[in-house]
Short mmCIF file of C-alpha atoms in Angstrom, two decimals:
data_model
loop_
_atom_site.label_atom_id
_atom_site.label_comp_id
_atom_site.label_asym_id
_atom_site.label_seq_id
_atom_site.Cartn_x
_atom_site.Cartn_y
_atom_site.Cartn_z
CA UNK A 1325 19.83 -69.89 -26.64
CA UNK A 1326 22.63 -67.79 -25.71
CA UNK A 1327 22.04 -65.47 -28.77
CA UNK A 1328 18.80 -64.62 -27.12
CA UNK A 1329 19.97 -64.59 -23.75
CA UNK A 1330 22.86 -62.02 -24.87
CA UNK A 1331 19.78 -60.09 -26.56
CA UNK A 1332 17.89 -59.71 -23.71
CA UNK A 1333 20.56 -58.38 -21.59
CA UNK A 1334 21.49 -56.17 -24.16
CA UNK A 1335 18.12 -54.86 -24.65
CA UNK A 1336 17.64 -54.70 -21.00
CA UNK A 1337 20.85 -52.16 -20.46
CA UNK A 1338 19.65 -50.03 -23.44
CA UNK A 1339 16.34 -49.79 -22.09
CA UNK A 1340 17.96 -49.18 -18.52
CA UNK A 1341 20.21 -46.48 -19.83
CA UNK A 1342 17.23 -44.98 -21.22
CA UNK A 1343 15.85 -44.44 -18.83
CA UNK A 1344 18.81 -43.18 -16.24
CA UNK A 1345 19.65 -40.66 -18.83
CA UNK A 1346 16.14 -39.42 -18.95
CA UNK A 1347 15.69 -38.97 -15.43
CA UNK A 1348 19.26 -37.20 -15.05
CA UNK A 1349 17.99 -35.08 -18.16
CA UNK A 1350 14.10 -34.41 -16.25
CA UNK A 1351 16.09 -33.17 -12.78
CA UNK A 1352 18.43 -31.22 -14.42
CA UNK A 1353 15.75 -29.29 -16.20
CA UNK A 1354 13.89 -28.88 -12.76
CA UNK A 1355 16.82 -27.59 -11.39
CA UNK A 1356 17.45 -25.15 -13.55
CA UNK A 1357 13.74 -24.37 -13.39
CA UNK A 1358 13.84 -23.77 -9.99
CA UNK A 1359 17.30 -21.95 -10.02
CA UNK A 1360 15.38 -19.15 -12.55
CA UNK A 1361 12.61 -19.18 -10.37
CA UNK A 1362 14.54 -18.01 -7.23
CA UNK A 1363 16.80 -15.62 -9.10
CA UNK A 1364 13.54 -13.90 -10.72
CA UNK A 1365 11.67 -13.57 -7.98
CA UNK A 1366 14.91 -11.69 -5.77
CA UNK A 1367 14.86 -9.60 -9.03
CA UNK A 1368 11.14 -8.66 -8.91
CA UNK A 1369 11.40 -7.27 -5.52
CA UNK A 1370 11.44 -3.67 -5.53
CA UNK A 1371 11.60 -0.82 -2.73
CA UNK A 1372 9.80 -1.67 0.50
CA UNK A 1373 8.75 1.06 2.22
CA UNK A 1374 8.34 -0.61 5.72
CA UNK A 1375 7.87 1.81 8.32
CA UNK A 1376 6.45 5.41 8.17
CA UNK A 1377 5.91 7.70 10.99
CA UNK A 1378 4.75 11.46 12.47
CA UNK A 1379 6.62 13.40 14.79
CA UNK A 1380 5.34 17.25 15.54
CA UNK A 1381 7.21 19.55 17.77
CA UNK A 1382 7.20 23.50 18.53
CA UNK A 1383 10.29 25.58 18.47
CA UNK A 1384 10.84 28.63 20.38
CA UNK A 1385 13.82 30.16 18.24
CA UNK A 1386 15.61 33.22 19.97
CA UNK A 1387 18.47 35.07 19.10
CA UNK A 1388 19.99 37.78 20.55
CA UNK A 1389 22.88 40.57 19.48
CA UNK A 1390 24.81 43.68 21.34
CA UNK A 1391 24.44 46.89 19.71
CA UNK A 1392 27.08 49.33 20.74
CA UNK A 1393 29.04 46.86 23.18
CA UNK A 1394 26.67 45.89 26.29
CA UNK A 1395 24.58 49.47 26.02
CA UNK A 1396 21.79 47.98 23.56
CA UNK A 1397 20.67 44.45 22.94
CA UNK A 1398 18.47 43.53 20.20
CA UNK A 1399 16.63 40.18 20.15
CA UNK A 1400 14.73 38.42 17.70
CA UNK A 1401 12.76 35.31 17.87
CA UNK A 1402 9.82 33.36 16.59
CA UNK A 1403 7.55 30.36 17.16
CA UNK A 1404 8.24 27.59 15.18
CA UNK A 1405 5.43 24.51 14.59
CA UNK A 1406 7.22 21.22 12.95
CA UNK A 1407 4.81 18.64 11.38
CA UNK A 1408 7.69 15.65 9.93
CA UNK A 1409 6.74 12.81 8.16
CA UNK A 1410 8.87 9.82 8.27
CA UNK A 1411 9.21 6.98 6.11
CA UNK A 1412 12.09 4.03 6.38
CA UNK A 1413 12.40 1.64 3.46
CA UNK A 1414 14.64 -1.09 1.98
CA UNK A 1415 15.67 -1.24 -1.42
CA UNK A 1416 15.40 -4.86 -1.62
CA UNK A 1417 16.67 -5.09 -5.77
CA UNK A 1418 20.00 -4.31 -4.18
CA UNK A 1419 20.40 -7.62 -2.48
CA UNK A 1420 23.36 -9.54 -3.31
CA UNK A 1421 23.02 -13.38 -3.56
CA UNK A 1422 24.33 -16.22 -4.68
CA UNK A 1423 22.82 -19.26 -5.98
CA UNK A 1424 24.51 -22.75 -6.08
CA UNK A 1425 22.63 -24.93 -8.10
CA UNK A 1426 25.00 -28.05 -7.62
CA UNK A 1427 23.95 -27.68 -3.67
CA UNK A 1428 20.81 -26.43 -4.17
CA UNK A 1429 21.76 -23.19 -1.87
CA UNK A 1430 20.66 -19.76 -2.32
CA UNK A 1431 23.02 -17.77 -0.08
CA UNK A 1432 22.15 -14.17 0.94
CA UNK A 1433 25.21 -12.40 0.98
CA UNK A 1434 24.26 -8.66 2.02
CA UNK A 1435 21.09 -6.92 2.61
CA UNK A 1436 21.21 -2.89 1.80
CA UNK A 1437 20.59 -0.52 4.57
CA UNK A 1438 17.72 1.41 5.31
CA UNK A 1439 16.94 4.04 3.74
CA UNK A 1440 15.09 7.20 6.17
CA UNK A 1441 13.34 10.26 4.80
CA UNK A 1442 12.58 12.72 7.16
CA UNK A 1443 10.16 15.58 5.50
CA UNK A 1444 9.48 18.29 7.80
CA UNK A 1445 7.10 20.93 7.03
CA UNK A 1446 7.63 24.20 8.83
CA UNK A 1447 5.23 26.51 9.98
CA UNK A 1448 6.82 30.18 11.85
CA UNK A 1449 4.88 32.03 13.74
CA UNK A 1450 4.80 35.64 16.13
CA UNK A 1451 8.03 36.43 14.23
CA UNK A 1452 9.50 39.77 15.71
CA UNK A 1453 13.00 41.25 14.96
CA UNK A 1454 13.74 45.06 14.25
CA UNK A 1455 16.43 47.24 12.28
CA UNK A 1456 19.38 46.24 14.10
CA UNK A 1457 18.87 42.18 14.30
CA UNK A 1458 16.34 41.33 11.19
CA UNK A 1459 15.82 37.52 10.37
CA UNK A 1460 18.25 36.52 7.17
CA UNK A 1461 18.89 33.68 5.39
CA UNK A 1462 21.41 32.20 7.64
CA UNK A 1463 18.72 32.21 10.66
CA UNK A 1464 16.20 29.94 8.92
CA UNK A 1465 19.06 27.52 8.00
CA UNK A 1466 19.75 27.74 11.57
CA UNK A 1467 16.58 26.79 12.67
CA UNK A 1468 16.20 24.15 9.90
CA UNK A 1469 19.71 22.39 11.22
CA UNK A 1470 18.28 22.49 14.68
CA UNK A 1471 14.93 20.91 13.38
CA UNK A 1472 16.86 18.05 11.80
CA UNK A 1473 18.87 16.74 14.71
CA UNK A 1474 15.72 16.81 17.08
CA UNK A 1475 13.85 14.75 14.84
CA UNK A 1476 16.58 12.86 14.17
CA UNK A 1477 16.80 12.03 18.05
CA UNK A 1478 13.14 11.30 18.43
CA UNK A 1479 13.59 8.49 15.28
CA UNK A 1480 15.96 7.01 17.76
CA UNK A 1481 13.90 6.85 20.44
CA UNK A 1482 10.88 5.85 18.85
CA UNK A 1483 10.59 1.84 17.83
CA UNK A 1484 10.44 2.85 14.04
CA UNK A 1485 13.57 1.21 13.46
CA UNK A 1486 12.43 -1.75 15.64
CA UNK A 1487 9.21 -1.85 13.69
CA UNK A 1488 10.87 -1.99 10.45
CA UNK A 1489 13.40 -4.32 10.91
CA UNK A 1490 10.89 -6.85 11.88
CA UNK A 1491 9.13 -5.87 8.54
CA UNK A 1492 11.61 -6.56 6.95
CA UNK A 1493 12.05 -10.12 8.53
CA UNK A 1494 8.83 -10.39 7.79
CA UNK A 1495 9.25 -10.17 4.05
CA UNK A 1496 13.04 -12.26 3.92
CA UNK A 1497 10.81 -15.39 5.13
CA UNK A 1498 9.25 -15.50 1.69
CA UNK A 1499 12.47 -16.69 0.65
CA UNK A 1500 12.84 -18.98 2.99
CA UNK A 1501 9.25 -20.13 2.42
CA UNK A 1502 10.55 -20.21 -1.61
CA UNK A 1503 13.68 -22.15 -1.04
CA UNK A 1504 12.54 -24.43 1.49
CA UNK A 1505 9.28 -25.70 -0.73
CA UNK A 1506 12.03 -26.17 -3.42
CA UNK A 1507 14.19 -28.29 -1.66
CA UNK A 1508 16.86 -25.91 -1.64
CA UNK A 1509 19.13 -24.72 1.26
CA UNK A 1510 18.79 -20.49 2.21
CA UNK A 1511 21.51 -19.13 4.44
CA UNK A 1512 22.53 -15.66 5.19
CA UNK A 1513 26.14 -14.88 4.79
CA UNK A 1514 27.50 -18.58 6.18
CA UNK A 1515 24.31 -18.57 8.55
CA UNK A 1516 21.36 -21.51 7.52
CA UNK A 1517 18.16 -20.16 7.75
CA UNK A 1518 16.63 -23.47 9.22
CA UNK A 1519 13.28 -21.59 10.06
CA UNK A 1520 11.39 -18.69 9.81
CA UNK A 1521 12.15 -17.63 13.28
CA UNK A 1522 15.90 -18.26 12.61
CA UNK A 1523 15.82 -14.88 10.65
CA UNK A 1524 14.86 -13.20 14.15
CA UNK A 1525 18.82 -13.79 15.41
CA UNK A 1526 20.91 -12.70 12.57
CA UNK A 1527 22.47 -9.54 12.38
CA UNK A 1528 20.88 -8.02 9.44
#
């Protein structure tokens, strides 16, 4: 009898080990299923453009010079029409991340900058200058520098930055949306992202 008692118990703890070690072997597969899964799909994310944009403006570009001390002036100047298209993206492949597969934590540790292209296309017109004060090289980089920082004060006044930050947002909630239907943990930096909406606070 006690042969067959000892039997059964010892079948009964194989069986029971078994099993424990097949269930420690099926989550640690899962995990590192789900570990790959996050990690690939930060790595498939390419350049978002978020944000693009249209400024025009018209330049009235003058320029004068003395001849012969105060006796002669000699002016030259032209109409300038500025079409710029604008376009602000995010490389997103250039996050950089951590994930912690004991805690189940995918950690956000910076998010690149934006990048802004400003193209302007530059049309001149009623161009007048004589002998003495001709337009040169140096006058249409002139006028080129001067197009640059206006447009690069309207971007600032505009909500184009505004607009593509909540883009952006917009498209970091997929991870959360990844993480959290994985059981897993996302924070930014040391920030948890508990909810979408949480992503609306941090400093990104």
């Amino acid at each position: 009898m006690r042969k067959i008692l000892f039997g059964v118990i010892i079948t009964l703890i194989i069986l029971f080990s078994f099993k424990y070690c097949g269930e420690k072997q099926k989550d640690k597969i899962v995990l590192q299923e789900s570990s790959e899964l996050i990690q690939e799909q930060i790595k498939n994310v390419g350049k978002l453009v978020v944000t693009e944009g249209h400024f025009s403006e018209v330049f009235n570009y003058k320029n004068s010079k003395d001849i012969f001390g105060d006796y002669f002036t000699s002016e030259k100047k032209a109409l300038i029409v500025v079409n710029a298209e604008v376009t602000i993206a995010y490389d997103l492949s250039k996050i950089e991340f951590e994930v912690d597969d004991v805690n189940k934590t995918l950690t956000i540790l910076s998010i690149p900058k934006e990048e802004i292209k400003i193209s302007p296309d530059l049309e001149y017109y009623d161009i007048q200058s004589d002998f003495f004060n001709p337009f040169e090289a140096k006058d249409y980089n002139e006028i080129k520098k001067i197009v640059k920082v206006s447009l690069d004060k309207k971007l600032e006044a505009s909500d184009l930055k505004t607009n593509a930050k909540n883009r952006l947002v917009s498209e970091l909630s997929k991870f959360y949306i990844l993480t959290n239907s994985l059981g897993w943990t996302l924070k930014y930096n040391e920030n948890p992202v508990s909810t979408i909406d949480a992503f609306q606070g941090l400093k990104l």
